[in-house]
Amino acid sequence: QNGNDLTVYEDDGDAWDFPIDYKKHIAGQFELKESECSTDGPKVIMRQKRAFGKSVLNQDIILIDGSRRLDFVTYVDWKEDNKMLRTAFPVDIHTTESTSEIQFGYVKRPNHNNTKWESRQFEIVAHKWIDLSQPDYGVALMNDCKYGHNVEGNVLDINLLRSPNWPDPTADRAEHDFTYSLFPHAGNHVQGNVVKNAYELNVSVELHTIETQEGSIPA
């Protein structure tokens, strides 16, 4: 399985729910139309343009020198009906649980379907990051505004867009800007500073130019 496959699924659910067997109903994928690579100082940027149905997706895949984080800066003009857009990353991790950020910490969930209870967790919530780790190594999938995820085995999957027809037949048919990132790290999510890096993705440093101020600098 390839990473970042940008798959579109049939979705006849409503704004709150969608079928548990959605993976059996693939509508297609965003087809690559153009791709070019460039550098900007310490950044390497792969710029891609894709299309599916009536929709377009432009993406800058960015790697910065000295950083482990691979950013997918994404623009989508979404015009589909009863469809769901997801992307996934298979990672070389052996574990029986995933770790998801929640509002006051994190929660661990099984990444397998051995029981009926576990099989009903086909969509789980994570705030800024979700992580798969083994004792010596892990990979986190971070985002700046997308909270629906699926984890089966060693595959991290994130729900990017939906277009249900009920209760609002125009829901999310619009232009969207969002970023998700893949972050490999040593150790588990604590040892690998996943929380810090997820905050850096969501709360970036802002530079402001100010005029010279009068006064003296304390000794």
Short mmCIF file of C-alpha atoms in Angstrom, two decimals:
data_model
loop_
_atom_site.label_atom_id
_atom_site.label_comp_id
_atom_site.label_asym_id
_atom_site.label_seq_id
_atom_site.Cartn_x
_atom_site.Cartn_y
_atom_site.Cartn_z
CA GLN A 1 0.00 0.00 0.00
CA ASN A 2 1.23 3.46 -0.90
CA GLY A 3 1.24 6.35 1.54
CA ASN A 4 -0.96 9.43 1.08
CA ASP A 5 -3.23 7.66 -1.40
CA LEU A 6 -6.05 10.30 -1.22
CA THR A 7 -8.89 7.82 -1.70
CA VAL A 8 -12.53 8.80 -2.22
CA TYR A 9 -15.23 6.50 -0.82
CA GLU A 10 -18.96 6.31 -1.40
CA ASP A 11 -20.69 7.80 1.65
CA ASP A 12 -24.47 7.58 2.03
CA GLY A 13 -24.41 8.49 5.72
CA ASP A 14 -25.59 11.66 7.42
CA ALA A 15 -23.62 14.41 9.15
CA TRP A 16 -23.06 12.23 12.23
CA ASP A 17 -22.45 8.74 10.89
CA PHE A 18 -21.37 6.72 7.87
CA PRO A 19 -21.37 3.00 6.99
CA ILE A 20 -18.99 0.71 8.86
CA ASP A 21 -18.12 -1.06 5.59
CA TYR A 22 -17.17 2.11 3.68
CA LYS A 23 -13.78 0.65 2.71
CA LYS A 24 -15.57 -1.82 0.44
CA HIS A 25 -17.03 1.04 -1.61
CA ILE A 26 -14.19 2.97 -3.23
CA ALA A 27 -15.28 5.65 -5.70
CA GLY A 28 -11.74 6.38 -6.89
CA GLN A 29 -8.68 8.43 -6.07
CA PHE A 30 -7.53 11.96 -6.75
CA GLU A 31 -5.56 11.55 -9.97
CA LEU A 32 -2.18 13.25 -10.24
CA LYS A 33 -2.18 15.86 -13.04
CA GLU A 34 1.00 17.85 -12.41
CA SER A 35 4.03 17.53 -10.16
CA GLU A 36 7.13 19.67 -9.73
CA CYS A 37 9.92 19.90 -7.18
CA SER A 38 11.61 23.07 -5.96
CA THR A 39 13.74 24.38 -3.11
CA ASP A 40 13.22 27.48 -0.98
CA GLY A 41 16.12 27.99 1.40
CA PRO A 42 16.03 25.02 3.80
CA LYS A 43 12.75 23.72 2.32
CA VAL A 44 12.28 21.07 -0.34
CA ILE A 45 8.79 21.34 -1.84
CA MET A 46 6.98 18.81 -4.01
CA ARG A 47 3.98 20.64 -5.52
CA GLN A 48 1.23 18.42 -6.88
CA LYS A 49 -2.09 19.11 -8.59
CA ARG A 50 -4.80 16.44 -8.55
CA ALA A 51 -8.40 16.04 -9.66
CA PHE A 52 -11.39 13.81 -8.96
CA GLY A 53 -14.88 14.28 -10.38
CA LYS A 54 -15.71 17.98 -10.12
CA SER A 55 -13.10 18.60 -7.41
CA VAL A 56 -9.48 19.72 -7.46
CA LEU A 57 -6.75 19.22 -4.87
CA ASN A 58 -3.44 21.08 -4.72
CA GLN A 59 -0.79 19.96 -2.28
CA ASP A 60 2.66 21.14 -1.22
CA ILE A 61 4.62 18.29 0.35
CA ILE A 62 7.32 20.01 2.40
CA LEU A 63 10.43 18.74 4.16
CA ILE A 64 12.64 21.23 6.01
CA ASP A 65 16.35 20.62 6.59
CA GLY A 66 16.90 19.40 10.14
CA SER A 67 13.24 18.51 10.73
CA ARG A 68 11.68 15.04 10.99
CA ARG A 69 8.23 16.37 10.08
CA LEU A 70 6.87 15.89 6.57
CA ASP A 71 4.05 18.39 5.94
CA PHE A 72 1.19 18.01 3.46
CA VAL A 73 -0.13 21.55 2.99
CA THR A 74 -3.43 21.03 1.21
CA TYR A 75 -6.03 23.03 -0.70
CA VAL A 76 -9.22 21.32 -1.90
CA ASP A 77 -12.11 22.74 -3.90
CA TRP A 78 -14.60 20.05 -2.85
CA LYS A 79 -17.71 19.65 -5.03
CA GLU A 80 -18.71 16.02 -4.53
CA ASP A 81 -22.00 14.57 -3.24
CA ASN A 82 -22.19 11.61 -0.86
CA LYS A 83 -18.45 11.10 -0.89
CA MET A 84 -15.70 10.90 1.74
CA LEU A 85 -12.02 11.76 1.20
CA ARG A 86 -9.40 10.02 3.32
CA THR A 87 -5.68 9.41 3.19
CA ALA A 88 -3.58 6.75 4.89
CA PHE A 89 0.02 5.88 5.73
CA PRO A 90 1.24 2.30 6.30
CA VAL A 91 4.15 2.38 8.75
CA ASP A 92 6.70 -0.23 9.79
CA ILE A 93 5.53 -0.45 13.41
CA HIS A 94 4.58 -3.57 15.39
CA THR A 95 2.15 -2.82 18.23
CA THR A 96 -1.33 -3.73 19.48
CA GLU A 97 -2.56 -0.22 20.26
CA SER A 98 -2.62 3.36 19.03
CA THR A 99 -2.33 6.51 21.12
CA SER A 100 -4.60 9.52 20.46
CA GLU A 101 -4.50 13.01 21.87
CA ILE A 102 -7.71 14.02 23.67
CA GLN A 103 -8.65 17.24 25.45
CA PHE A 104 -6.83 16.53 28.72
CA GLY A 105 -4.10 14.11 27.70
CA TYR A 106 -4.19 10.99 25.57
CA VAL A 107 -5.99 7.64 25.33
CA LYS A 108 -4.81 4.26 24.07
CA ARG A 109 -7.05 2.14 21.85
CA PRO A 110 -6.60 -1.28 20.21
CA ASN A 111 -5.57 -1.28 16.55
CA HIS A 112 -7.24 -4.63 15.84
CA ASN A 113 -10.78 -6.02 15.62
CA ASN A 114 -10.71 -9.07 17.88
CA THR A 115 -14.05 -8.26 19.55
CA LYS A 116 -17.34 -6.66 18.52
CA TRP A 117 -16.50 -3.71 20.76
CA GLU A 118 -13.19 -3.16 19.00
CA SER A 119 -14.72 -3.52 15.54
CA ARG A 120 -17.14 -0.68 16.33
CA GLN A 121 -14.17 1.66 16.80
CA PHE A 122 -13.72 1.92 13.04
CA GLU A 123 -13.68 5.72 13.42
CA ILE A 124 -11.93 7.23 16.43
CA VAL A 125 -11.19 10.77 17.52
CA ALA A 126 -7.79 12.37 17.94
CA HIS A 127 -7.11 16.06 18.31
CA LYS A 128 -3.70 17.21 17.07
CA TRP A 129 -2.04 13.79 16.71
CA ILE A 130 -2.42 10.03 16.64
CA ASP A 131 0.55 7.72 17.12
CA LEU A 132 1.74 4.16 16.59
CA SER A 133 4.86 3.23 18.56
CA GLN A 134 6.92 0.21 19.48
CA PRO A 135 9.59 0.39 22.22
CA ASP A 136 12.34 1.90 20.06
CA TYR A 137 10.50 3.75 17.31
CA GLY A 138 7.19 5.34 16.38
CA VAL A 139 5.31 7.43 13.83
CA ALA A 140 2.72 10.12 14.53
CA LEU A 141 0.14 11.52 12.13
CA MET A 142 -0.52 15.16 13.02
CA ASN A 143 -3.11 17.63 11.76
CA ASP A 144 -4.28 21.20 12.24
CA CYS A 145 -8.08 20.68 12.04
CA LYS A 146 -9.09 17.09 11.15
CA TYR A 147 -10.11 14.81 14.00
CA GLY A 148 -11.60 11.60 12.54
CA HIS A 149 -9.17 8.67 12.26
CA ASN A 150 -8.99 4.96 11.67
CA VAL A 151 -6.14 2.69 12.76
CA GLU A 152 -5.99 -0.92 11.65
CA GLY A 153 -2.78 -2.84 12.19
CA ASN A 154 0.07 -0.61 11.07
CA VAL A 155 -1.98 1.83 8.96
CA LEU A 156 -2.69 5.39 10.15
CA ASP A 157 -5.74 6.81 8.35
CA ILE A 158 -7.28 10.30 8.58
CA ASN A 159 -10.70 11.54 7.43
CA LEU A 160 -10.18 14.74 5.42
CA LEU A 161 -13.58 15.65 3.95
CA ARG A 162 -17.16 14.41 3.71
CA SER A 163 -20.22 15.59 1.78
CA PRO A 164 -23.37 14.05 3.29
CA ASN A 165 -26.71 15.27 1.96
CA TRP A 166 -28.52 15.34 5.31
CA PRO A 167 -29.34 17.53 7.12
CA ASP A 168 -27.53 20.10 4.94
CA PRO A 169 -27.34 19.16 1.24
CA THR A 170 -24.58 21.76 0.71
CA ALA A 171 -22.39 20.71 3.66
CA ASP A 172 -18.66 21.25 3.04
CA ARG A 173 -19.05 21.82 -0.71
CA ALA A 174 -16.52 24.63 -0.58
CA GLU A 175 -12.83 25.50 -0.63
CA HIS A 176 -10.74 24.05 2.20
CA ASP A 177 -7.21 24.66 3.46
CA PHE A 178 -5.63 22.27 5.94
CA THR A 179 -2.34 20.59 6.80
CA TYR A 180 -1.49 17.13 8.02
CA SER A 181 1.99 15.84 8.79
CA LEU A 182 3.85 12.58 9.19
CA PHE A 183 6.33 12.59 12.06
CA PRO A 184 8.70 9.63 12.68
CA HIS A 185 10.45 9.64 16.04
CA ALA A 186 12.58 7.61 18.43
CA GLY A 187 10.87 5.81 21.33
CA ASN A 188 7.21 6.32 22.19
CA HIS A 189 5.17 9.50 21.74
CA VAL A 190 6.53 10.99 24.99
CA GLN A 191 10.19 10.24 24.28
CA GLY A 192 9.73 11.42 20.70
CA ASN A 193 8.31 14.85 21.66
CA VAL A 194 5.15 14.30 19.64
CA VAL A 195 3.12 16.77 21.74
CA LYS A 196 5.67 19.57 21.26
CA ASN A 197 5.90 19.03 17.51
CA ALA A 198 2.11 18.90 17.14
CA TYR A 199 1.84 22.24 18.92
CA GLU A 200 4.49 23.66 16.60
CA LEU A 201 2.34 22.59 13.64
CA ASN A 202 -0.81 24.13 15.11
CA VAL A 203 0.64 27.26 16.76
CA SER A 204 3.34 28.48 14.41
CA VAL A 205 5.75 31.30 15.19
CA GLU A 206 4.59 34.67 13.86
CA LEU A 207 7.05 37.40 12.86
CA HIS A 208 6.07 41.05 13.23
CA THR A 209 7.97 44.18 12.19
CA ILE A 210 7.77 47.06 14.68
CA GLU A 211 9.14 50.56 14.64
CA THR A 212 12.03 51.59 16.87
CA GLN A 213 10.82 52.33 20.39
CA GLU A 214 12.18 54.97 22.73
CA GLY A 215 13.62 53.90 26.06
CA SER A 216 16.59 52.14 27.55
CA ILE A 217 17.51 48.51 27.95
CA PRO A 218 18.07 47.45 31.59
CA ALA A 219 21.65 46.55 32.43
#
